Coordinates of C-alpha atoms in Angstrom, one line a residue:
Chain A
M1266 CA 16.9 -39.2 -19.5
S1267 CA 14.9 -41.7 -17.5
P1268 CA 12.3 -40.8 -14.9
T1269 CA 14.7 -42.2 -12.2
H1270 CA 17.5 -39.9 -13.4
V1271 CA 15.2 -37.0 -13.2
R1272 CA 13.9 -37.9 -9.8
R1273 CA 17.2 -38.9 -8.2
I1274 CA 19.7 -36.5 -9.8
V1275 CA 18.3 -33.6 -11.8
K1276 CA 15.5 -32.7 -9.4
P1277 CA 17.8 -32.3 -6.3
I1278 CA 20.2 -30.2 -8.4
V1279 CA 17.4 -27.9 -9.6
F1280 CA 16.1 -27.7 -6.0
V1281 CA 19.4 -26.5 -4.7
L1282 CA 19.8 -24.0 -7.6
A1283 CA 16.3 -22.7 -7.0
L1284 CA 17.2 -22.2 -3.2
E1285 CA 20.3 -20.3 -4.1
P1286 CA 18.7 -16.8 -4.0
F1287 CA 17.4 -17.6 -0.5
L1288 CA 20.7 -18.9 0.7
W1289 CA 22.3 -15.7 -0.8
L1290 CA 20.0 -13.7 1.4
V1291 CA 20.7 -15.7 4.6
Y1292 CA 24.4 -15.8 4.0
N1293 CA 24.6 -12.0 3.4
A1294 CA 22.3 -11.3 6.3
F1295 CA 24.6 -13.0 8.8
F1296 CA 28.2 -13.0 7.3
G1297 CA 28.0 -10.4 4.5
D1298 CA 26.3 -7.3 3.7
L1299 CA 22.9 -6.4 2.5
G1300 CA 23.9 -2.8 1.9
V1301 CA 23.0 0.5 3.4
N1302 CA 19.2 -0.2 3.2
P1303 CA 18.9 -4.0 4.0
V1304 CA 15.1 -3.9 4.0
E1305 CA 15.1 -2.6 0.4
T1306 CA 17.7 -5.1 -0.6
I1307 CA 15.6 -7.9 0.8
T1308 CA 12.3 -6.6 -0.7
N1309 CA 13.9 -6.1 -4.2
H1310 CA 15.7 -9.4 -4.1
T1311 CA 12.7 -11.6 -3.0
G1312 CA 10.5 -9.6 -5.4
I1313 CA 12.5 -10.1 -8.5
W1314 CA 13.1 -13.8 -7.8
T1315 CA 9.4 -14.3 -7.3
L1316 CA 8.8 -12.9 -10.7
R1317 CA 11.6 -15.0 -12.3
F1318 CA 10.2 -18.2 -10.9
I1319 CA 6.7 -17.3 -12.0
V1320 CA 8.2 -16.7 -15.5
I1321 CA 10.0 -20.0 -15.4
T1322 CA 6.9 -21.8 -14.3
I1323 CA 4.9 -20.7 -17.2
A1324 CA 7.7 -21.1 -19.5
L1325 CA 8.1 -24.9 -18.9
T1326 CA 5.1 -25.9 -21.0
P1327 CA 5.8 -23.9 -24.1
L1328 CA 9.5 -24.9 -23.8
R1329 CA 8.3 -28.5 -23.9
W1330 CA 6.2 -27.9 -27.0
V1331 CA 9.1 -26.3 -28.7
S1332 CA 11.8 -28.7 -27.6
G1333 CA 9.8 -31.9 -27.3
F1334 CA 11.7 -32.5 -24.1
N1335 CA 8.9 -33.9 -22.0
P1336 CA 10.7 -34.3 -18.6
L1337 CA 10.2 -30.5 -18.3
T1338 CA 6.7 -31.1 -17.1
R1339 CA 8.1 -32.7 -14.0
F1340 CA 9.5 -29.5 -12.8
R1341 CA 6.3 -27.5 -12.9
R1342 CA 5.3 -28.1 -9.4
M1343 CA 8.7 -27.5 -7.8
I1344 CA 9.4 -24.3 -9.7
G1345 CA 5.8 -23.1 -9.1
L1346 CA 6.3 -23.8 -5.3
F1347 CA 9.5 -21.9 -5.3
A1348 CA 7.6 -19.0 -6.9
S1349 CA 5.1 -19.0 -4.0
F1350 CA 8.0 -19.5 -1.5
Y1351 CA 9.7 -16.3 -2.7
G1352 CA 6.4 -14.6 -3.1
T1353 CA 5.7 -15.3 0.6
L1354 CA 9.1 -14.0 1.6
H1355 CA 8.4 -10.9 -0.4
F1356 CA 5.0 -10.3 0.9
M1357 CA 6.2 -10.9 4.5
T1358 CA 9.0 -8.5 4.2
Y1359 CA 6.5 -5.9 3.2
F1360 CA 3.9 -6.8 5.8
V1361 CA 6.3 -7.2 8.8
L1362 CA 8.8 -4.5 8.1
D1363 CA 6.9 -1.9 6.1
Q1364 CA 3.5 -2.4 7.7
S1365 CA 4.6 -3.6 11.1
L1366 CA 2.0 -6.5 10.9
Q1367 CA -0.9 -4.0 10.8
F1368 CA -3.8 -5.3 8.8
T1369 CA -5.4 -1.9 8.6
G1370 CA -2.3 -0.5 6.9
L1371 CA -2.0 -3.4 4.6
W1372 CA -5.7 -3.1 3.6
D1373 CA -5.3 0.7 3.1
D1374 CA -2.4 0.0 0.7
V1375 CA -4.2 -2.8 -1.1
V1376 CA -7.3 -0.6 -1.8
K1377 CA -5.4 2.7 -2.5
R1378 CA -2.3 1.9 -4.3
P1379 CA -2.5 0.2 -7.7
Y1380 CA 0.9 -1.4 -7.5
I1381 CA 0.1 -2.9 -4.1
T1382 CA -3.3 -4.0 -5.5
A1383 CA -1.5 -5.8 -8.3
G1384 CA 1.2 -7.3 -6.1
F1385 CA -1.3 -8.5 -3.5
T1386 CA -3.5 -10.1 -6.2
A1387 CA -0.5 -11.9 -7.6
F1388 CA 0.4 -13.2 -4.1
V1389 CA -3.1 -14.2 -3.0
L1390 CA -3.8 -16.2 -6.2
M1391 CA -0.6 -18.2 -5.6
I1392 CA -1.9 -19.5 -2.4
P1393 CA -4.5 -21.9 -3.7
L1394 CA -2.1 -23.1 -6.4
A1395 CA 0.4 -23.9 -3.8
V1396 CA -2.1 -25.6 -1.5
T1397 CA -3.6 -27.8 -4.3
S1398 CA -0.2 -28.7 -5.7
T1399 CA -0.2 -32.2 -4.2
Q1400 CA -1.2 -35.4 -5.8
G1401 CA -4.0 -35.7 -3.4
W1402 CA -5.5 -32.5 -4.4
I1403 CA -5.2 -33.3 -8.1
R1404 CA -7.2 -36.5 -7.4
R1405 CA -9.8 -34.7 -5.3
L1406 CA -10.4 -31.9 -7.8
G1407 CA -10.1 -34.1 -10.9
G1408 CA -7.7 -33.2 -13.7
R1409 CA -10.0 -30.9 -15.6
R1410 CA -11.0 -28.7 -12.6
W1411 CA -7.4 -28.8 -11.3
N1412 CA -6.1 -27.6 -14.7
L1413 CA -8.8 -24.9 -14.8
L1414 CA -7.9 -23.7 -11.3
H1415 CA -4.2 -23.6 -12.1
R1416 CA -4.8 -21.2 -15.0
L1417 CA -4.8 -18.6 -12.2
V1418 CA -1.1 -18.6 -12.6
Y1419 CA -1.6 -16.6 -15.8
I1420 CA -3.3 -13.8 -13.8
T1421 CA -0.6 -14.0 -11.2
A1422 CA 2.0 -13.4 -14.0
L1423 CA 0.2 -10.5 -15.4
A1424 CA -0.5 -9.0 -12.0
A1425 CA 3.1 -9.5 -10.9
V1426 CA 4.5 -7.7 -14.1
L1427 CA 2.1 -4.8 -13.6
H1428 CA 3.1 -4.6 -9.9
Y1429 CA 6.7 -4.2 -11.0
F1430 CA 5.9 -1.7 -13.7
W1431 CA 3.9 0.5 -11.5
K1432 CA 6.5 0.4 -8.7
V1433 CA 9.6 1.8 -10.5
K1434 CA 10.3 5.5 -10.2
L1435 CA 11.5 6.2 -13.6
D1436 CA 13.3 3.4 -15.5
T1437 CA 10.8 0.9 -16.9
T1438 CA 13.3 -1.2 -18.9
D1439 CA 13.3 -4.2 -16.5
P1440 CA 9.6 -4.3 -16.0
L1441 CA 9.0 -4.1 -19.8
F1442 CA 11.5 -6.9 -20.3
Y1443 CA 9.5 -9.2 -18.0
A1444 CA 6.2 -8.0 -19.6
G1445 CA 7.6 -9.0 -23.0
I1446 CA 8.5 -12.5 -21.8
V1447 CA 5.1 -13.0 -20.1
G1448 CA 3.4 -11.7 -23.1
V1449 CA 5.2 -14.2 -25.4
L1450 CA 4.5 -17.1 -23.1
L1451 CA 0.8 -16.3 -22.9
A1452 CA 0.7 -15.7 -26.7
A1453 CA 2.4 -19.1 -27.2
R1454 CA -0.6 -20.8 -25.4
V1455 CA -3.1 -19.0 -27.6
V1456 CA -1.2 -20.0 -30.7
H1457 CA -0.8 -23.5 -29.6
R1458 CA -4.5 -23.8 -28.8
V1459 CA -5.5 -22.4 -32.2
R1460 CA -3.1 -24.8 -34.0
R1461 CA -4.4 -27.7 -32.2
A1462 CA -7.9 -26.8 -32.9
A1463 CA -7.1 -26.2 -36.6
A1464 CA -5.2 -29.5 -36.7
S1465 CA -7.9 -31.6 -35.2
A1466 CA -11.0 -29.9 -36.7
P1467 CA -10.8 -31.0 -40.4
V1468 CA -9.9 -34.6 -39.6
P1469 CA -13.0 -36.8 -39.8
V1470 CA -13.9 -38.7 -36.8
R1471 CA -12.5 -42.2 -37.0
R1472 CA -14.3 -45.1 -35.7
E1473 CA -12.5 -46.9 -33.0
A1474 CA -11.4 -50.4 -34.0
Chain B
M734 CA 42.5 29.7 6.6
L735 CA 39.8 27.1 6.6
L736 CA 41.5 24.5 4.5
K737 CA 44.1 22.2 5.6
K738 CA 46.1 20.2 3.1
A739 CA 46.1 16.4 3.6
P740 CA 49.5 15.0 4.6
D741 CA 51.7 13.6 1.7
L742 CA 51.9 10.0 3.0
R743 CA 48.4 8.6 3.9
E744 CA 47.2 5.4 5.4
S745 CA 45.5 4.7 2.1
D746 CA 49.0 4.5 0.5
V747 CA 49.8 1.3 2.3
T748 CA 46.6 -0.3 3.4
P749 CA 43.6 -1.5 1.1
R750 CA 40.6 0.7 1.7
S751 CA 38.3 -2.1 2.9
W752 CA 40.8 -3.0 5.6
Y753 CA 41.2 0.3 7.1
V754 CA 37.5 1.1 6.8
R755 CA 36.7 -2.0 8.8
R756 CA 39.4 -1.3 11.3
R757 CA 38.3 2.2 11.8
E758 CA 34.8 1.1 12.4
F759 CA 36.1 -1.3 15.0
L760 CA 38.2 1.3 16.6
Q761 CA 35.3 3.8 16.6
A762 CA 33.1 1.2 18.3
A763 CA 35.8 0.7 21.0
G764 CA 36.8 4.3 21.6
S765 CA 34.3 6.7 20.1
A766 CA 33.5 8.2 23.5
A767 CA 37.1 8.8 24.2
V768 CA 37.7 10.3 20.7
A769 CA 34.7 12.5 21.0
A770 CA 35.7 13.7 24.5
A771 CA 39.4 14.4 23.4
A772 CA 38.2 16.3 20.3
G773 CA 35.7 18.2 22.3
A774 CA 38.4 19.1 24.9
T775 CA 40.9 20.4 22.4
A776 CA 38.6 22.3 20.1
P777 CA 35.3 23.5 21.5
L778 CA 33.9 24.7 18.2
F779 CA 35.0 21.6 16.4
D780 CA 32.4 18.7 16.2
G781 CA 34.4 15.8 17.4
T782 CA 31.8 13.1 16.8
A783 CA 31.2 13.9 13.2
T784 CA 34.8 14.3 12.2
A785 CA 35.9 11.2 14.0
L786 CA 33.4 9.1 12.0
A787 CA 34.6 10.5 8.7
Q788 CA 36.4 7.8 6.8
N789 CA 38.0 9.1 3.6
P790 CA 41.7 9.8 4.5
D791 CA 42.1 11.3 1.0
A792 CA 39.6 14.0 1.5
Q793 CA 40.5 17.6 2.5
K794 CA 39.5 18.4 6.0
L795 CA 37.4 21.4 6.8
T796 CA 38.4 22.8 10.2
G797 CA 37.2 25.5 12.5
L798 CA 33.6 24.7 11.8
Q799 CA 31.0 26.5 13.8
K800 CA 28.3 24.5 15.5
S801 CA 24.7 25.5 14.9
P802 CA 21.7 25.6 17.1
L803 CA 19.7 24.5 14.1
S804 CA 21.4 21.1 14.2
T805 CA 19.6 18.0 15.5
D806 CA 21.1 15.8 18.1
E807 CA 19.7 12.6 16.5
K808 CA 22.0 9.8 15.9
L809 CA 24.1 10.4 12.7
N810 CA 23.9 8.1 9.7
S811 CA 27.4 6.5 9.1
Y812 CA 29.7 8.0 6.6
R813 CA 29.2 4.9 4.5
D814 CA 25.4 5.3 4.6
V815 CA 25.7 8.9 3.4
T816 CA 28.2 8.3 0.7
T817 CA 27.2 5.0 -0.8
Y818 CA 23.4 5.2 -1.0
N819 CA 22.7 8.2 -3.3
N820 CA 20.2 9.4 -5.8
F821 CA 22.3 11.3 -8.4
Y822 CA 21.0 10.3 -11.8
E823 CA 23.9 12.1 -13.5
F824 CA 25.9 9.0 -12.6
G825 CA 23.2 6.3 -13.0
L826 CA 19.9 5.2 -11.6
D827 CA 21.1 2.7 -9.1
K828 CA 21.7 3.9 -5.4
G829 CA 25.3 2.7 -5.6
D830 CA 26.1 4.2 -9.0
P831 CA 27.1 7.7 -7.8
A832 CA 29.7 6.2 -5.4
R833 CA 30.8 3.9 -8.2
Y834 CA 31.1 6.4 -11.1
A835 CA 31.3 9.9 -9.6
G836 CA 35.1 9.7 -9.7
S837 CA 34.9 11.2 -13.2
L838 CA 33.6 14.5 -11.8
K839 CA 36.2 17.2 -11.4
P840 CA 35.0 19.5 -8.7
R841 CA 38.1 21.7 -8.8
P842 CA 38.5 24.1 -10.4
W843 CA 34.8 25.0 -10.5
S844 CA 33.0 28.1 -11.2
V845 CA 29.5 29.2 -10.5
V846 CA 27.6 31.8 -12.6
V847 CA 25.3 34.1 -10.8
E848 CA 22.9 35.9 -13.1
G849 CA 19.4 37.4 -13.4
Q850 CA 17.6 40.0 -11.3
C851 CA 20.5 41.0 -9.1
G852 CA 23.0 43.9 -8.7
K853 CA 26.2 41.8 -8.8
P854 CA 26.0 39.1 -11.4
G855 CA 29.3 37.4 -12.3
T856 CA 31.3 34.2 -12.3
Y857 CA 32.9 33.0 -9.1
H858 CA 35.3 30.2 -8.1
V859 CA 34.1 27.8 -5.6
E860 CA 37.3 28.1 -3.6
D861 CA 36.5 31.9 -3.2
I862 CA 32.9 31.3 -2.4
M863 CA 33.9 29.0 0.5
K864 CA 36.0 31.9 1.9
W865 CA 33.2 34.4 1.9
F866 CA 31.4 32.9 4.8
P867 CA 32.3 31.1 8.0
L868 CA 31.6 27.4 7.5
E869 CA 29.1 25.8 9.8
E870 CA 28.3 22.3 10.7
R871 CA 24.6 21.6 10.2
I872 CA 23.3 18.3 11.2
Y873 CA 20.0 17.8 9.4
R874 CA 17.4 15.2 8.7
L875 CA 17.1 14.4 5.1
R876 CA 13.8 12.8 3.9
C877 CA 13.8 11.4 0.5
V878 CA 10.5 11.4 -1.5
E879 CA 11.0 7.6 -1.7
A880 CA 10.2 7.4 2.0
W881 CA 13.6 6.8 3.5
S882 CA 15.6 9.1 5.6
M883 CA 19.0 9.9 7.1
V884 CA 20.7 12.3 9.6
I885 CA 23.6 14.0 7.9
P886 CA 26.3 16.4 9.2
W887 CA 26.6 18.8 6.4
V888 CA 29.2 21.6 6.2
G889 CA 28.2 24.8 4.6
F890 CA 26.8 28.3 5.0
P891 CA 23.4 29.9 5.0
L892 CA 22.0 30.3 1.4
A893 CA 20.6 33.7 2.7
D894 CA 24.1 35.1 3.1
F895 CA 25.0 33.9 -0.4
V896 CA 21.8 35.4 -1.9
K897 CA 22.2 38.8 -0.2
R898 CA 25.8 39.2 -1.4
F899 CA 24.5 39.5 -5.0
E900 CA 21.9 42.2 -4.0
P901 CA 18.9 40.7 -5.7
T902 CA 16.4 43.3 -7.0
S903 CA 12.8 43.5 -6.1
K904 CA 12.0 41.6 -9.3
A905 CA 14.0 38.6 -8.0
R906 CA 11.1 36.5 -6.6
F907 CA 12.7 33.0 -7.1
V908 CA 16.1 31.6 -7.1
R909 CA 16.9 28.9 -9.8
F910 CA 19.8 26.5 -9.6
T911 CA 21.3 24.4 -12.4
T912 CA 23.6 21.4 -12.3
L913 CA 26.5 20.9 -14.5
V914 CA 26.0 19.2 -18.0
D915 CA 29.0 17.3 -19.2
T916 CA 28.7 13.8 -20.4
R917 CA 32.4 13.1 -19.9
Q918 CA 32.2 14.1 -16.2
M919 CA 28.7 12.8 -15.7
P920 CA 28.3 9.7 -17.7
G921 CA 24.7 9.1 -16.7
Q922 CA 23.8 12.2 -18.9
T923 CA 24.3 10.1 -22.0
E924 CA 21.0 8.5 -21.1
P925 CA 17.9 10.5 -21.4
A926 CA 16.8 9.4 -17.8
L927 CA 15.9 13.0 -17.0
P928 CA 16.0 16.1 -19.2
W929 CA 19.5 17.5 -18.5
P930 CA 20.5 19.8 -16.8
Y931 CA 18.9 19.2 -13.6
V932 CA 17.1 22.3 -12.4
E933 CA 15.7 23.2 -9.1
G934 CA 14.3 26.4 -7.5
L935 CA 13.1 28.1 -4.3
R936 CA 10.9 31.0 -3.6
M937 CA 12.9 34.0 -2.3
D938 CA 11.5 33.7 1.2
E939 CA 12.4 30.0 1.2
A940 CA 15.9 30.8 -0.1
V941 CA 16.7 33.2 2.7
H942 CA 15.3 31.1 5.4
P943 CA 18.0 30.4 8.0
L944 CA 17.6 26.6 7.6
A945 CA 18.5 26.6 3.8
I946 CA 22.2 26.2 3.2
L947 CA 24.7 25.6 0.4
A948 CA 26.7 22.6 1.5
V949 CA 30.4 22.3 0.5
G950 CA 31.2 19.4 2.8
L951 CA 30.0 16.7 5.1
Y952 CA 31.5 14.8 8.1
G953 CA 34.0 17.7 8.4
E954 CA 35.4 16.9 5.0
V955 CA 35.1 18.4 1.5
L956 CA 31.9 17.2 -0.1
P957 CA 32.4 13.8 -1.8
N958 CA 31.6 13.8 -5.6
Q959 CA 28.6 11.5 -5.2
N960 CA 27.1 13.8 -2.7
G961 CA 27.0 16.8 -5.1
A962 CA 30.6 18.3 -5.1
P963 CA 31.7 20.9 -5.0
I964 CA 28.6 22.8 -3.9
R965 CA 24.9 21.8 -3.4
L966 CA 21.8 22.9 -2.0
V967 CA 20.2 21.5 1.3
V968 CA 16.8 22.4 2.3
P969 CA 15.9 20.1 5.2
W970 CA 12.2 20.7 5.3
K971 CA 11.7 19.6 1.7
Y972 CA 12.1 16.3 0.0
G973 CA 15.7 15.4 -0.9
F974 CA 15.3 15.9 -4.6
K975 CA 15.1 19.7 -4.0
G976 CA 18.7 19.5 -2.9
I977 CA 20.2 20.1 -6.3
K978 CA 23.9 19.0 -6.6
S979 CA 27.0 20.1 -8.3
I980 CA 25.7 23.6 -9.0
V981 CA 27.1 25.7 -11.8
R982 CA 24.5 28.3 -12.2
V983 CA 22.4 30.4 -9.8
S984 CA 19.7 32.7 -11.3
F985 CA 17.5 35.2 -9.8
D986 CA 14.1 34.9 -11.6
E987 CA 10.9 36.8 -11.8
S988 CA 8.8 33.8 -12.4
Q989 CA 8.6 30.4 -10.8
P990 CA 11.1 28.0 -12.4
R991 CA 10.0 24.6 -13.5
N992 CA 12.0 22.1 -11.6
T993 CA 13.2 18.9 -13.3
W994 CA 11.0 16.4 -11.5
Q995 CA 7.9 18.5 -11.9
R996 CA 8.7 18.7 -15.6
V997 CA 9.1 14.9 -15.8
R998 CA 6.0 13.9 -13.7
A999 CA 4.0 16.9 -12.7
D1000 CA 1.3 14.7 -11.1
E1001 CA 3.9 13.1 -8.7
Y1002 CA 6.3 15.9 -7.9
G1003 CA 5.6 19.6 -7.4
F1004 CA 7.6 22.8 -7.1
F1005 CA 7.3 23.1 -3.3
A1006 CA 7.9 19.4 -2.3
N1007 CA 7.6 20.1 1.4
V1008 CA 7.8 17.0 3.4
N1009 CA 4.2 16.3 4.2
P1010 CA 2.8 13.1 5.8
A1011 CA -0.8 14.0 4.9
V1012 CA -0.1 14.3 1.2
D1013 CA 0.8 11.0 -0.4
H1014 CA 2.8 10.4 -3.4
P1015 CA 0.3 9.1 -6.0
R1016 CA 1.9 5.7 -5.8
W1017 CA 3.0 5.3 -2.2
S1018 CA 2.3 6.8 1.2
Q1019 CA 4.3 9.6 2.7
A1020 CA 2.9 9.0 6.2
S1021 CA 6.0 7.0 7.4
E1022 CA 9.6 6.6 6.4
R1023 CA 12.5 4.2 6.9
R1024 CA 15.4 5.8 8.7
I1025 CA 18.4 4.1 7.2
G1026 CA 19.8 1.9 9.8
E1027 CA 16.4 1.0 11.4
F1028 CA 14.3 -2.0 10.5
F1029 CA 10.8 -0.6 11.2
K1030 CA 9.3 2.5 9.8
R1031 CA 8.9 5.6 11.8
R1032 CA 6.2 8.4 11.3
T1033 CA 7.1 11.2 9.0
L1034 CA 6.7 14.7 10.6
P1035 CA 5.3 17.7 8.8
F1036 CA 8.0 19.7 7.2
N1037 CA 10.4 16.9 8.2
G1038 CA 10.2 18.1 11.8
Y1039 CA 11.0 21.7 11.0
A1040 CA 7.4 22.9 11.1
D1041 CA 8.0 25.3 13.9
Q1042 CA 10.6 27.2 11.9
V1043 CA 9.0 27.0 8.4
A1044 CA 5.3 26.4 8.5
S1045 CA 4.7 30.2 8.5
L1046 CA 6.1 30.4 5.0
Y1047 CA 3.1 28.6 3.7
A1048 CA 0.4 30.2 5.8
G1049 CA -2.9 30.2 3.9
M1050 CA -1.5 27.9 1.1
D1051 CA -3.3 24.7 0.3
L1052 CA -0.5 22.3 0.6
R1053 CA -2.6 19.6 -1.1
K1054 CA -2.6 21.7 -4.2
F1055 CA 0.9 23.0 -3.9
Y1056 CA 2.6 19.7 -3.0

């Protein structure tokens, strides 16, 4: 797959697919049915898709290592931005419809309720990542610092899973499923790092020709 | 005779359910005022509004219902709201599961065992129990512990009348209720989501309070399976989980029973479970609620708005401790 193929064909397809959960919401809000408790439906739908896009975002790099399929890297920004997009919708549903745009109510919840603390942390940490996702910001920050900053996504992923786990009333099957995936993806990075260090350490430094 | 048999040929025999439900909604919107007026004119004791909105043509109608001064005049939640958004873990954890899967429940014939500290223990058929007392319509607010609420036109009779009939002794300080256990009828019970059977209880003074009822119907019809057929408890000043469904056993106890949710998560759910905006659930606020059908939240009232009637039951009790 050439870079042109990726840019011209695959990316638009992935974009439309990633937009589908949003289109589903809009369609059902106007022409369909969001159920007896529409606010709950919207909250749960945007929440679970935020988590899914966070998981996909941090899955791309390990998938590239495993598959050797390098074009995957080209989707990190778009998928990551979709995670922030759904995260923003999720947060705004809560802030507007649950808290009626009251900052005091929001702050009370953030301070008092662990699952809101976790969810809010996950959301807030995505903001700088979305803002600095442009080429301009990569240049301004420099690759090293930019990479360091974007490791915040790991904290977002952990906080998002915790948010989900603390929120459910009884059945923790789904939260544990996502916790497992996030755990594997973070462990993969540790393993990769250790292997790379092991692979590079014993090799004597070669003089450049 | 309170029960009227449904006609042999029904609308549902010829028309898909989704069509006539939609059509009825449309017709109601167009003529609900006329329908209510007509029903009111022909049968003064019959609640025209509630019955006109009921939408299950297969259900047995309950007629001759008495109105109650204890009913609220707030806007009713639709039949669809009340019958498709349920917490009834015996049929699954999703709110839609009870409506989907409760068809396997066989609410007739059904018997209720009455036992414990009382003069007249025994086993009674639900059809007989329904004939003991005049049926009333009670339109109550229902506040779920999950911070949503509805307004529901129940049909039932005072729990106090039921309790007194069995002549509880002076040792009977609590009433304990138990739900059916049968994995064939209640497929959710194959999962250990909760310890089965579901158990709930009331203090005797709560049980004989005029607001507490045993419901056998809603919207002027026999109780749908997903709402706890054939007989369930409704205690409007307490969180919804106190309203135990599909009751098979009523026991007069000396000591306070351990209700199911208290057993599962004692730090989150207590025995009393009175609606209290001042005492939060450990994980979320109870100060406000979403009335189903409304977009913004509304304030939760102490004892779900029934404080004038029931607050005296708890005089001197620390409601933070006895949540």
